PDB file of C-alpha atoms and ligand atoms in Angstrom:
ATOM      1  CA  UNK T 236      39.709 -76.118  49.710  1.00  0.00           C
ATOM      2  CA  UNK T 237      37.346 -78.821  50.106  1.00  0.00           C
ATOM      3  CA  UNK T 238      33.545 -79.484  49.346  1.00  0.00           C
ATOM      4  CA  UNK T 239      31.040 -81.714  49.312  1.00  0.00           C
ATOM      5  CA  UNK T 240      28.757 -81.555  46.110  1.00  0.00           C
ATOM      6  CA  UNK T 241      25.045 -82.611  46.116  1.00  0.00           C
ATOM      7  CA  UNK T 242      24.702 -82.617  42.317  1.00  0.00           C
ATOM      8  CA  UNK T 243      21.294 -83.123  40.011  1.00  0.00           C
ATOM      9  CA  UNK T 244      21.968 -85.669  38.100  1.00  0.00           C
ATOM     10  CA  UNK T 245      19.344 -86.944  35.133  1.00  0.00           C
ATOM     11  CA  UNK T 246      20.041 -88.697  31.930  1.00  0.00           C
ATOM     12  CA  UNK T 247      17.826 -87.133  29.724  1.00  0.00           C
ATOM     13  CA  UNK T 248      14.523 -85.132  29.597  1.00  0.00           C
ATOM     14  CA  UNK T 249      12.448 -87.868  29.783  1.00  0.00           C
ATOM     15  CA  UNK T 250      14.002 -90.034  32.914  1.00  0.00           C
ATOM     16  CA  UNK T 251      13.425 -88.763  36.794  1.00  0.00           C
ATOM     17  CA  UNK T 252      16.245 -86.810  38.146  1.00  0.00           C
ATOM     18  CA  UNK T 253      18.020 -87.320  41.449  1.00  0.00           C
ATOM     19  CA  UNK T 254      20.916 -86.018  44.049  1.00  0.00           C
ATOM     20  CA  UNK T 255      24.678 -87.637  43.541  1.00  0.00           C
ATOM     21  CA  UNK T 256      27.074 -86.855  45.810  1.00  0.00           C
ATOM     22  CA  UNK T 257      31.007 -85.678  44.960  1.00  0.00           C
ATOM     23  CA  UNK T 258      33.639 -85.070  47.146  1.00  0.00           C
ATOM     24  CA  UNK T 259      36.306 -82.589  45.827  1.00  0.00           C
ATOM     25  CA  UNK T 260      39.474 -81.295  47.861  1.00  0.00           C
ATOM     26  CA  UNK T 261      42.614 -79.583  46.659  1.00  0.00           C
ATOM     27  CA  UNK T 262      40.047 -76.827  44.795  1.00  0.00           C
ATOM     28  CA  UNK T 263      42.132 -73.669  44.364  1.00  0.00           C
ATOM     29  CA  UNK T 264      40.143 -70.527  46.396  1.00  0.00           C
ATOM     30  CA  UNK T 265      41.075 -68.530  42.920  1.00  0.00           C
ATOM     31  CA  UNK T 266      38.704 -71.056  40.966  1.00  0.00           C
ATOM     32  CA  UNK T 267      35.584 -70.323  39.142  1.00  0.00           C
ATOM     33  CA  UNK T 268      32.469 -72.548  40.234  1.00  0.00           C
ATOM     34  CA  UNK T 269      32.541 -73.901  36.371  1.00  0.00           C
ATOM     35  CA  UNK T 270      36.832 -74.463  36.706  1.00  0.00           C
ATOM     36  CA  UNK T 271      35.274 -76.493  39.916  1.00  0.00           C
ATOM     37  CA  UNK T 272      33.490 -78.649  38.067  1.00  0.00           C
ATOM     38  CA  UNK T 273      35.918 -79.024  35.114  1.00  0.00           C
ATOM     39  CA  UNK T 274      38.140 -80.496  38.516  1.00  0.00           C
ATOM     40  CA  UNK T 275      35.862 -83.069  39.239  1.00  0.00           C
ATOM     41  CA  UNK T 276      34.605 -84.159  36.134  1.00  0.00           C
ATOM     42  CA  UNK T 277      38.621 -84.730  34.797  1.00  0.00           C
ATOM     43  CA  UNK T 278      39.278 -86.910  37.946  1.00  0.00           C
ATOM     44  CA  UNK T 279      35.847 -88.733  37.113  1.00  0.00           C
ATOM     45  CA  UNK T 280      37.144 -89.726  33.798  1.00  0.00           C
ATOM     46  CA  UNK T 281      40.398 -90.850  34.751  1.00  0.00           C
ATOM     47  CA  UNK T 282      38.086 -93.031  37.196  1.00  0.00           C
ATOM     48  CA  UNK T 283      36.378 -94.149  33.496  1.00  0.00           C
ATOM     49  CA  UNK T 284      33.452 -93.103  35.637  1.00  0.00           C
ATOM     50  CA  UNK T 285      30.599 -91.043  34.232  1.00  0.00           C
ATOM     51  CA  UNK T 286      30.816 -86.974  34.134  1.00  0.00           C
ATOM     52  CA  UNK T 287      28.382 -84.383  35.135  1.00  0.00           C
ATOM     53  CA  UNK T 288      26.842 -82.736  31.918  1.00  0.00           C
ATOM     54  CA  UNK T 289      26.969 -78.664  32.528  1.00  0.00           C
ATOM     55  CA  UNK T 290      26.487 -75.737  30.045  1.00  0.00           C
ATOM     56  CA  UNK T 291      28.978 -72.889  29.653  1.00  0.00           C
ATOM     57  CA  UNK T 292      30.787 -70.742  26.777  1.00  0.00           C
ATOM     58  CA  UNK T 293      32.196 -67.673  27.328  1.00  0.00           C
ATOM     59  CA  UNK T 294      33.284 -68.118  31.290  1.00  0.00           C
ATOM     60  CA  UNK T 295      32.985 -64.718  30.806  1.00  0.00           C
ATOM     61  CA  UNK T 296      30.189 -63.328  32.204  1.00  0.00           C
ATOM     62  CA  UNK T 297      29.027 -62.390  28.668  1.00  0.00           C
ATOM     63  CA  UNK T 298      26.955 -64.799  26.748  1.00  0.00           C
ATOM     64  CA  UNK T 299      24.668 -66.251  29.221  1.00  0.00           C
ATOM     65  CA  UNK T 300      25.213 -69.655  28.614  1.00  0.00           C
ATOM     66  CA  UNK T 301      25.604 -70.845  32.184  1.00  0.00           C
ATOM     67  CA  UNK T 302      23.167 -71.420  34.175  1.00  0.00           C
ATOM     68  CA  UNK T 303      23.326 -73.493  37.712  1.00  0.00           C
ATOM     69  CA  UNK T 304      21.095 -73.147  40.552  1.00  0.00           C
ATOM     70  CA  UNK T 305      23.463 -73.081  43.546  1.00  0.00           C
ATOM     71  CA  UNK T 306      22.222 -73.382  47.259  1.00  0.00           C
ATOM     72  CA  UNK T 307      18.632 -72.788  45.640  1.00  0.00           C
ATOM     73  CA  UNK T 308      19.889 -69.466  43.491  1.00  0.00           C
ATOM     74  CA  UNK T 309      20.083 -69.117  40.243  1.00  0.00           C
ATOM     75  CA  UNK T 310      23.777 -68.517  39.663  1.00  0.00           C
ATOM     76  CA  UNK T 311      24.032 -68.120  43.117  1.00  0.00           C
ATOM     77  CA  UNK T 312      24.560 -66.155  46.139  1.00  0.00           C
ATOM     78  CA  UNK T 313      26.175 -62.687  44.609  1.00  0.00           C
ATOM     79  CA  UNK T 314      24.016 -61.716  42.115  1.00  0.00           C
ATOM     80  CA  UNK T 315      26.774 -62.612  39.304  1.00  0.00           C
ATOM     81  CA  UNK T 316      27.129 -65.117  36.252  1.00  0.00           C
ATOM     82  CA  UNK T 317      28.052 -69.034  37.435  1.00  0.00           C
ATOM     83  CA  UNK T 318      31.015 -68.488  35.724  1.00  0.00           C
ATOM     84  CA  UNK T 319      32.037 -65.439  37.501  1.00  0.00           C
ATOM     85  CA  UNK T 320      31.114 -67.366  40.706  1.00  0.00           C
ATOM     86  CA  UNK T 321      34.180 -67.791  42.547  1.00  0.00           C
ATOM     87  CA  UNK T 322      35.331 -70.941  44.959  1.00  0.00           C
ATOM     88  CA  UNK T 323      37.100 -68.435  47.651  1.00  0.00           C
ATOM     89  CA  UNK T 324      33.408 -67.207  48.459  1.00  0.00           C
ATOM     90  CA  UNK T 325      32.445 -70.854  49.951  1.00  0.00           C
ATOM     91  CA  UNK T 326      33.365 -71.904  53.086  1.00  0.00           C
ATOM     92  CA  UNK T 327      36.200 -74.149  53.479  1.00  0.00           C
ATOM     93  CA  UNK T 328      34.791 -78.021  53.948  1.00  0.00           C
ATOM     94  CA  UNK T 329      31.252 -76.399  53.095  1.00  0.00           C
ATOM     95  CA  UNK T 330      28.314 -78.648  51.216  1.00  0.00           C
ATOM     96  CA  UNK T 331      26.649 -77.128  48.020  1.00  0.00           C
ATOM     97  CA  UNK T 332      24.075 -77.561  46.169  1.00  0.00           C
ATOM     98  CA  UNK T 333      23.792 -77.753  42.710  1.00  0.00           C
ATOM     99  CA  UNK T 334      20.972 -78.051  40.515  1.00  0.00           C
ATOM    100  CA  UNK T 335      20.058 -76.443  37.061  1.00  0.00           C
ATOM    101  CA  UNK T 336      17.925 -73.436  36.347  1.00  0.00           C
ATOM    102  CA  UNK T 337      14.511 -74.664  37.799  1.00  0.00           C
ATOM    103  CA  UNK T 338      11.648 -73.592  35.511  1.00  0.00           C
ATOM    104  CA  UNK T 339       8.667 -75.507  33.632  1.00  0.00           C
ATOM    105  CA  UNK T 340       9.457 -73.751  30.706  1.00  0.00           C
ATOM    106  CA  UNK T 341      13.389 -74.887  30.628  1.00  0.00           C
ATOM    107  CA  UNK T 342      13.189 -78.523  30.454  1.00  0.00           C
ATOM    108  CA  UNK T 343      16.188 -80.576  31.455  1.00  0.00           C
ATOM    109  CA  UNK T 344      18.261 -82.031  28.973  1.00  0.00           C
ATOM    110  CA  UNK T 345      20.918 -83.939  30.766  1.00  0.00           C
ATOM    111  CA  UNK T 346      22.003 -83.118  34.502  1.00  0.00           C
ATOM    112  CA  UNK T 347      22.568 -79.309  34.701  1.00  0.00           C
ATOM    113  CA  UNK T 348      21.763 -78.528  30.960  1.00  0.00           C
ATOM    114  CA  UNK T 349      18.171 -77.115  30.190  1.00  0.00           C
ATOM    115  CA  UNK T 350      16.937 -75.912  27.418  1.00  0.00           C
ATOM    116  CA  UNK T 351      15.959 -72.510  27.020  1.00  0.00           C
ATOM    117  CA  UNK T 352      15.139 -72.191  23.720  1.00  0.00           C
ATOM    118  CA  UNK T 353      11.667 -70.628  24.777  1.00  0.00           C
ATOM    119  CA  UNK T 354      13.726 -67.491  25.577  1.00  0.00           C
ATOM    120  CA  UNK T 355      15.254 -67.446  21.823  1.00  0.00           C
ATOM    121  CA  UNK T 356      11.678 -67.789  20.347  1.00  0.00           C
ATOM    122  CA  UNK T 357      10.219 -64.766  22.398  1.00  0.00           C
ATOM    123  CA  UNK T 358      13.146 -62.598  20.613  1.00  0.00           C
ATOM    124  CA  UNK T 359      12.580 -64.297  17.350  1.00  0.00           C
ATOM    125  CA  UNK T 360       8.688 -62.780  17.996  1.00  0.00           C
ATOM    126  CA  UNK T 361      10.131 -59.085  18.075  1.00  0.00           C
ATOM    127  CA  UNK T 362      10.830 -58.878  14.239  1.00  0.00           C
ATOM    128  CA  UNK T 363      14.430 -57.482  13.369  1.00  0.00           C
ATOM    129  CA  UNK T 364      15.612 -54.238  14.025  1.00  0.00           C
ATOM    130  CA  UNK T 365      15.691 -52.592  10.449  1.00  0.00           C
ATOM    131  CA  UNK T 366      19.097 -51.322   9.304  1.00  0.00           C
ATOM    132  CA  UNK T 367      20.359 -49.411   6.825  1.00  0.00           C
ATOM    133  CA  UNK T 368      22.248 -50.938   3.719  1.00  0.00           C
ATOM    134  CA  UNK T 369      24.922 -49.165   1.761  1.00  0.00           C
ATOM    135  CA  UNK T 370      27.088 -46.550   3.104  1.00  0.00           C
ATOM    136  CA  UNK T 371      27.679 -45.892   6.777  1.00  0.00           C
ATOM    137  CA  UNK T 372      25.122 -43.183   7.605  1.00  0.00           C
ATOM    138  CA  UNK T 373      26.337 -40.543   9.355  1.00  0.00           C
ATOM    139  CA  UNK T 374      25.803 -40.821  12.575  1.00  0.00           C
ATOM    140  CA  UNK T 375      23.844 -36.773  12.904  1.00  0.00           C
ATOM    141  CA  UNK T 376      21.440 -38.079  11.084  1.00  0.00           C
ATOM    142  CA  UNK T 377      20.402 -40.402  14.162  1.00  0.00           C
ATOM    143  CA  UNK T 378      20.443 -38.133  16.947  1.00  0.00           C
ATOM    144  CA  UNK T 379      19.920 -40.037  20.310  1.00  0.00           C
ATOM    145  CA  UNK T 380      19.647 -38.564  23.610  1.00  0.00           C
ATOM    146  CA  UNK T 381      22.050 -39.438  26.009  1.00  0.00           C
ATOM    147  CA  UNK T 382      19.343 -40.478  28.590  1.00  0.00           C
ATOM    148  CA  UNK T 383      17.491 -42.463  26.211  1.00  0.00           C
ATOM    149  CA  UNK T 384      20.796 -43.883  25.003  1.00  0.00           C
ATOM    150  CA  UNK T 385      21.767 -44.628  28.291  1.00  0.00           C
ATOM    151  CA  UNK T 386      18.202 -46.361  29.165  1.00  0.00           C
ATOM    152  CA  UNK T 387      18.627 -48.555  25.887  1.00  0.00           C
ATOM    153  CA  UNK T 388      22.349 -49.777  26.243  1.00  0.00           C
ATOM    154  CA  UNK T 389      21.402 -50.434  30.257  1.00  0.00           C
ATOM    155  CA  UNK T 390      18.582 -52.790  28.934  1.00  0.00           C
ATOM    156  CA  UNK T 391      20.959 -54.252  26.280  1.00  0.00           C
ATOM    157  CA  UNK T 392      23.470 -55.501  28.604  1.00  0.00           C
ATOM    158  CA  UNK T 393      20.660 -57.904  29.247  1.00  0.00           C
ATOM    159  CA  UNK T 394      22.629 -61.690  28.547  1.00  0.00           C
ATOM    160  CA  UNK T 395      19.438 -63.835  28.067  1.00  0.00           C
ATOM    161  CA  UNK T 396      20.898 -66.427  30.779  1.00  0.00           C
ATOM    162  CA  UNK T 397      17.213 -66.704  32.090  1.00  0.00           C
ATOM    163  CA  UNK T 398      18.087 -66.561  36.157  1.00  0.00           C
ATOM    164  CA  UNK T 399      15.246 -63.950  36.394  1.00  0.00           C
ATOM    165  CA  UNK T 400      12.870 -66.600  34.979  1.00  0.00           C
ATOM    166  CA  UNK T 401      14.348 -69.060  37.309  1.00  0.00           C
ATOM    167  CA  UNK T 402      14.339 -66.941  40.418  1.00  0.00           C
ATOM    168  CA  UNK T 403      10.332 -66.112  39.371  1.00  0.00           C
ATOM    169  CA  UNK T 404       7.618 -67.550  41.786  1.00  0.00           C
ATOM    170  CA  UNK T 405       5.214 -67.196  38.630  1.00  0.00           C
ATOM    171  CA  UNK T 406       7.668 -68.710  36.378  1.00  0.00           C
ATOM    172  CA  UNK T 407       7.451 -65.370  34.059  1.00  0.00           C
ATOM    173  CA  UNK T 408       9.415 -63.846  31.573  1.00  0.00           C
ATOM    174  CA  UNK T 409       8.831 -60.111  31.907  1.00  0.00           C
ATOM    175  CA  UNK T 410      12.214 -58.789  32.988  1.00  0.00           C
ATOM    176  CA  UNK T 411      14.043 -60.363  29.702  1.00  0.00           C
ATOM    177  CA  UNK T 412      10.864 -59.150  27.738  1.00  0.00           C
ATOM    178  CA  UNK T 413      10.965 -55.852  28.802  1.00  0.00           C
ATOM    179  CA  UNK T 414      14.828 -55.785  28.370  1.00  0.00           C
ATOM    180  CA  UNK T 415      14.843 -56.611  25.033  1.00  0.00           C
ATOM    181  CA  UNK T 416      11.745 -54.431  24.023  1.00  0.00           C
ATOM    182  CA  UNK T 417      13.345 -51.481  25.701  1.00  0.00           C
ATOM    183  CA  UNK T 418      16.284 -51.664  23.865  1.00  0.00           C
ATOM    184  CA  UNK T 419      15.006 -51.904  20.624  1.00  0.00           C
ATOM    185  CA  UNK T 420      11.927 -49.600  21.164  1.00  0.00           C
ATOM    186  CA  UNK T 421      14.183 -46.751  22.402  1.00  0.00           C
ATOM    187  CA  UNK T 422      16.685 -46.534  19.469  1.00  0.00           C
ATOM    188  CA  UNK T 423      15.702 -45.120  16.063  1.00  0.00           C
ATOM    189  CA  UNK T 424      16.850 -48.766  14.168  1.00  0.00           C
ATOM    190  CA  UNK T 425      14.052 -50.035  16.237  1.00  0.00           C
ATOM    191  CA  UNK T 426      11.259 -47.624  15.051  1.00  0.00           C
ATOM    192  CA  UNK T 427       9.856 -49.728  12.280  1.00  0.00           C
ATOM    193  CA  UNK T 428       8.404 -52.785  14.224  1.00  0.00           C
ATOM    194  CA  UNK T 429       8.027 -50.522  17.765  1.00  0.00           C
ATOM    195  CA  UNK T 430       4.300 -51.001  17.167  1.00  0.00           C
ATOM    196  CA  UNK T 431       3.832 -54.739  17.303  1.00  0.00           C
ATOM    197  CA  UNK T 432       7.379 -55.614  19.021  1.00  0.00           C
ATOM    198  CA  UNK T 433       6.008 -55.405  22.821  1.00  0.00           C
ATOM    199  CA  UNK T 434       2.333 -57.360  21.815  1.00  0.00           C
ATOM    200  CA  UNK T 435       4.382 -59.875  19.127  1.00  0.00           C
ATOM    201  CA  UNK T 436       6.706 -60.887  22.298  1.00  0.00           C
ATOM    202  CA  UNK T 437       4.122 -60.989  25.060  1.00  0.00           C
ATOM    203  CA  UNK T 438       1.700 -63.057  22.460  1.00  0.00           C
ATOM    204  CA  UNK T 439       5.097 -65.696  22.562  1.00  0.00           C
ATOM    205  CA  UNK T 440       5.586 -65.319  26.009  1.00  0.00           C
ATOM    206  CA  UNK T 441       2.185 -66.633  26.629  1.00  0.00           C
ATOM    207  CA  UNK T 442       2.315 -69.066  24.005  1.00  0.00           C
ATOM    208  CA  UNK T 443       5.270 -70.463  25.633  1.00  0.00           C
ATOM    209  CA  UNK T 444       3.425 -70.667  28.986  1.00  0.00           C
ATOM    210  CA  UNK T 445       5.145 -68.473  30.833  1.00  0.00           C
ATOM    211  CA  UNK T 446       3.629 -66.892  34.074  1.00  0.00           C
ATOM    212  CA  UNK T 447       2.403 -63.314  34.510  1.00  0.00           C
ATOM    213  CA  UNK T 448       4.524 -60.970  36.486  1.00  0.00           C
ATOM    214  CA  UNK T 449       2.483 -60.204  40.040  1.00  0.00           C
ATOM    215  CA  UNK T 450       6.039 -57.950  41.349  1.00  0.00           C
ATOM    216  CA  UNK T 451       7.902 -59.882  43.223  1.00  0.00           C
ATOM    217  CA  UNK T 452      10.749 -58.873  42.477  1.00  0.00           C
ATOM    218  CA  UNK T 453      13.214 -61.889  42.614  1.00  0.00           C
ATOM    219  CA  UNK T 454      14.055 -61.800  38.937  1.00  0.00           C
ATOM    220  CA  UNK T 455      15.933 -58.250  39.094  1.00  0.00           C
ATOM    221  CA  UNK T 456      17.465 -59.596  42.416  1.00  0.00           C
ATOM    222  CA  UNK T 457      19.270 -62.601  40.565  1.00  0.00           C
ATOM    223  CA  UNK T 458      19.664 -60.780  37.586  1.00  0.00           C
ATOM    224  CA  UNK T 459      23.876 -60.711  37.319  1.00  0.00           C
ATOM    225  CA  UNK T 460      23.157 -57.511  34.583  1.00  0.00           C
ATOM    226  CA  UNK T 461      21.213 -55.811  37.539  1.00  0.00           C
ATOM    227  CA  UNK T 462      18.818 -55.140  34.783  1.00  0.00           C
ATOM    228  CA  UNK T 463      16.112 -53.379  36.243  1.00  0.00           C
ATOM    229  CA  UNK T 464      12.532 -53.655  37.199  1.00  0.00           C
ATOM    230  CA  UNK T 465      11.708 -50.457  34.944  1.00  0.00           C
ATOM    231  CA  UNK T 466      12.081 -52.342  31.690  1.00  0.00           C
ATOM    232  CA  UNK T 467       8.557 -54.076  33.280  1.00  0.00           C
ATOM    233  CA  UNK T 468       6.997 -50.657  33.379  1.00  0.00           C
ATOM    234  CA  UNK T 469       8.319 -49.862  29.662  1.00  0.00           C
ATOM    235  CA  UNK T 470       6.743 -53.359  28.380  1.00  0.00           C
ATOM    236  CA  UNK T 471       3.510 -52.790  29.353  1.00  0.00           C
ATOM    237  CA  UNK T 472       3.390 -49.492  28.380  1.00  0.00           C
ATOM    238  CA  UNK T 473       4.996 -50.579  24.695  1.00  0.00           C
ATOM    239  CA  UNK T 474       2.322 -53.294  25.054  1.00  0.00           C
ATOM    240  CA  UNK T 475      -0.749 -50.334  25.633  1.00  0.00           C
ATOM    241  CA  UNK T 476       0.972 -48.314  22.645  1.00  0.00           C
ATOM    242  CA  UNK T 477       1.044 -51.027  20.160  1.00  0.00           C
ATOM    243  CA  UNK T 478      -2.575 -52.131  20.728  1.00  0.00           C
ATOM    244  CA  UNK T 479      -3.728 -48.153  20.822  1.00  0.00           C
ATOM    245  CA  UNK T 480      -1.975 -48.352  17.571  1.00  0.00           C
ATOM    246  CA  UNK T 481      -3.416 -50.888  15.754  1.00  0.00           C
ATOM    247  CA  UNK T 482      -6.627 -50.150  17.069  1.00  0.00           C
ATOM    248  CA  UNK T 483      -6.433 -46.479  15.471  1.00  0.00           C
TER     249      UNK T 483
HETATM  250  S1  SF4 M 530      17.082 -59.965  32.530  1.00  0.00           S
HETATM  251 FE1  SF4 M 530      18.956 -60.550  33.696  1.00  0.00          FE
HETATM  252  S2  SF4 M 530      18.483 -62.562  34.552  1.00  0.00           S
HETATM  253 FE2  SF4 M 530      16.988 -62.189  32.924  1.00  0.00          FE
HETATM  254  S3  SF4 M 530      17.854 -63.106  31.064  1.00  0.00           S
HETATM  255 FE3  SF4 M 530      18.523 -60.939  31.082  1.00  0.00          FE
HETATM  256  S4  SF4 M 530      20.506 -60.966  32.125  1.00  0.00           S
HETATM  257 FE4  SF4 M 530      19.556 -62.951  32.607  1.00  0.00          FE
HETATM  258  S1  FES M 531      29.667 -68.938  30.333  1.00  0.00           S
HETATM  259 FE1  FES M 531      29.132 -67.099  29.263  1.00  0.00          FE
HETATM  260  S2  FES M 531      28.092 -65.942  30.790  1.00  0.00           S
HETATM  261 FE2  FES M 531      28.817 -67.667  31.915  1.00  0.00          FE
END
């Protein structure tokens, strides 16, 4: 296959940013959009010419470390990781655009790499799930309902790639948020902190400027974890509890 790449290219956070074109041909159809670029950054260094600058890890679909906009989606037309984006699903001789995540609150470090470090600090802000040390309890002695089980692992599948804060008109946060607070606030290791968790996240989440969710909706539609918009409910009501709490 063959495409034509409009690529963001920017040398560091502080210079303006601006659309290079590639050519690539002989892509193989079975090759992941990141394998793609792998393709064209090889023949740009046997060219000794400079390569485009792109995060991944696991190429799994797993960590979350990849993160392109493509054609103006965040990871891109089927609602999956970048990595698990596949070259077969372009059309043949077809021109695509790539670009990084797009929000105010993931700066760009160098052409397709952001940093979303903002995400990291609104976990760090929900306090540690409390375990226990010494021998393995038995596992009676944490009885956990299957739906609420379900509900929790659902949420935790949640990779912390940030699309849903990309795909945002308002820019906000509230679908990782409420991912990560309804995991931990629904299992009995995350009992301790439930009170301030939800009100210790949002507090970061503003800090960190992000917007305020009005329901659009885009976030769950990138989301590749099809994490849904429930979690949003379960926030705010996590968010009502804690303050009720600490009021009392
Ligand atoms: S909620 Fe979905 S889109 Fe947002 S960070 Fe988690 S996995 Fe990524
Ligand atoms: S590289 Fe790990 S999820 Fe894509």
């Amino acid at each position: 296959m063959r495409f034509t790449l409009e690529v963001w290219t920017q040398a560091s956070r502080e210079e303006k940013g601006h659309f290079e074109l590639y050519e690539v041909d002989e892509v193989d159809p079975e090759a992941s959009f990141l394998e793609m670029l792998d393709l064209v950054n090889e023949r740009l260094v046997l060219r000794g010419m400079r390569t485009i600058a792109f995060d991944s890890d696991c190429r799994e679909g797993i960590c979350g470390s990849c993160s392109l906009t493509i054609d103006g989606i965040p990871h891109g037309p089927n609602q999956v990781t970048t990595c698990q984006t596949y070259m077969r699903d372009f059309a043949d001789g077809a021109t695509i655009r790539v670009e990084p995540f797009r929000s105010a609150n993931f700066p760009v470090l160098r052409d397709l790499v952001t940093d979303r470090g903002a995400l990291d600090r609104v976990i760090q802000a929900g306090g540690y799930i409390s375990t226990t040390t010494g021998p393995q309890p038995d596992p009676n002695a944490m009885p956990v309902s299957p739906e609420v089980q379900e509900q929790a692992m659902n949420a935790a599948t949640c990779i912390g790639c940030g699309a849903c804060v990309a795909a945002c008109p308002n820019g906000a946060a509230m679908l990782f948020t409420g991912a990560k607070v309804t995991h931990l606030n629904l299992l009995p290791q995350g009992q301790v902190e439930r009170a301030q968790r939800a009100r210790s996240m949002v507090l970061a989440m503003d800090d960190e400027g992000f917007g305020g969710c009005t329901l659009y909706g885009e976030c769950s539609r990138v989301c590749p974890q099809e994490i849904s918009l429930d979690v949003i409910g379960m926030l705010n009501r996590e968010y009502r509890r804690g303050a009720r709490k600490q009021a009392a």
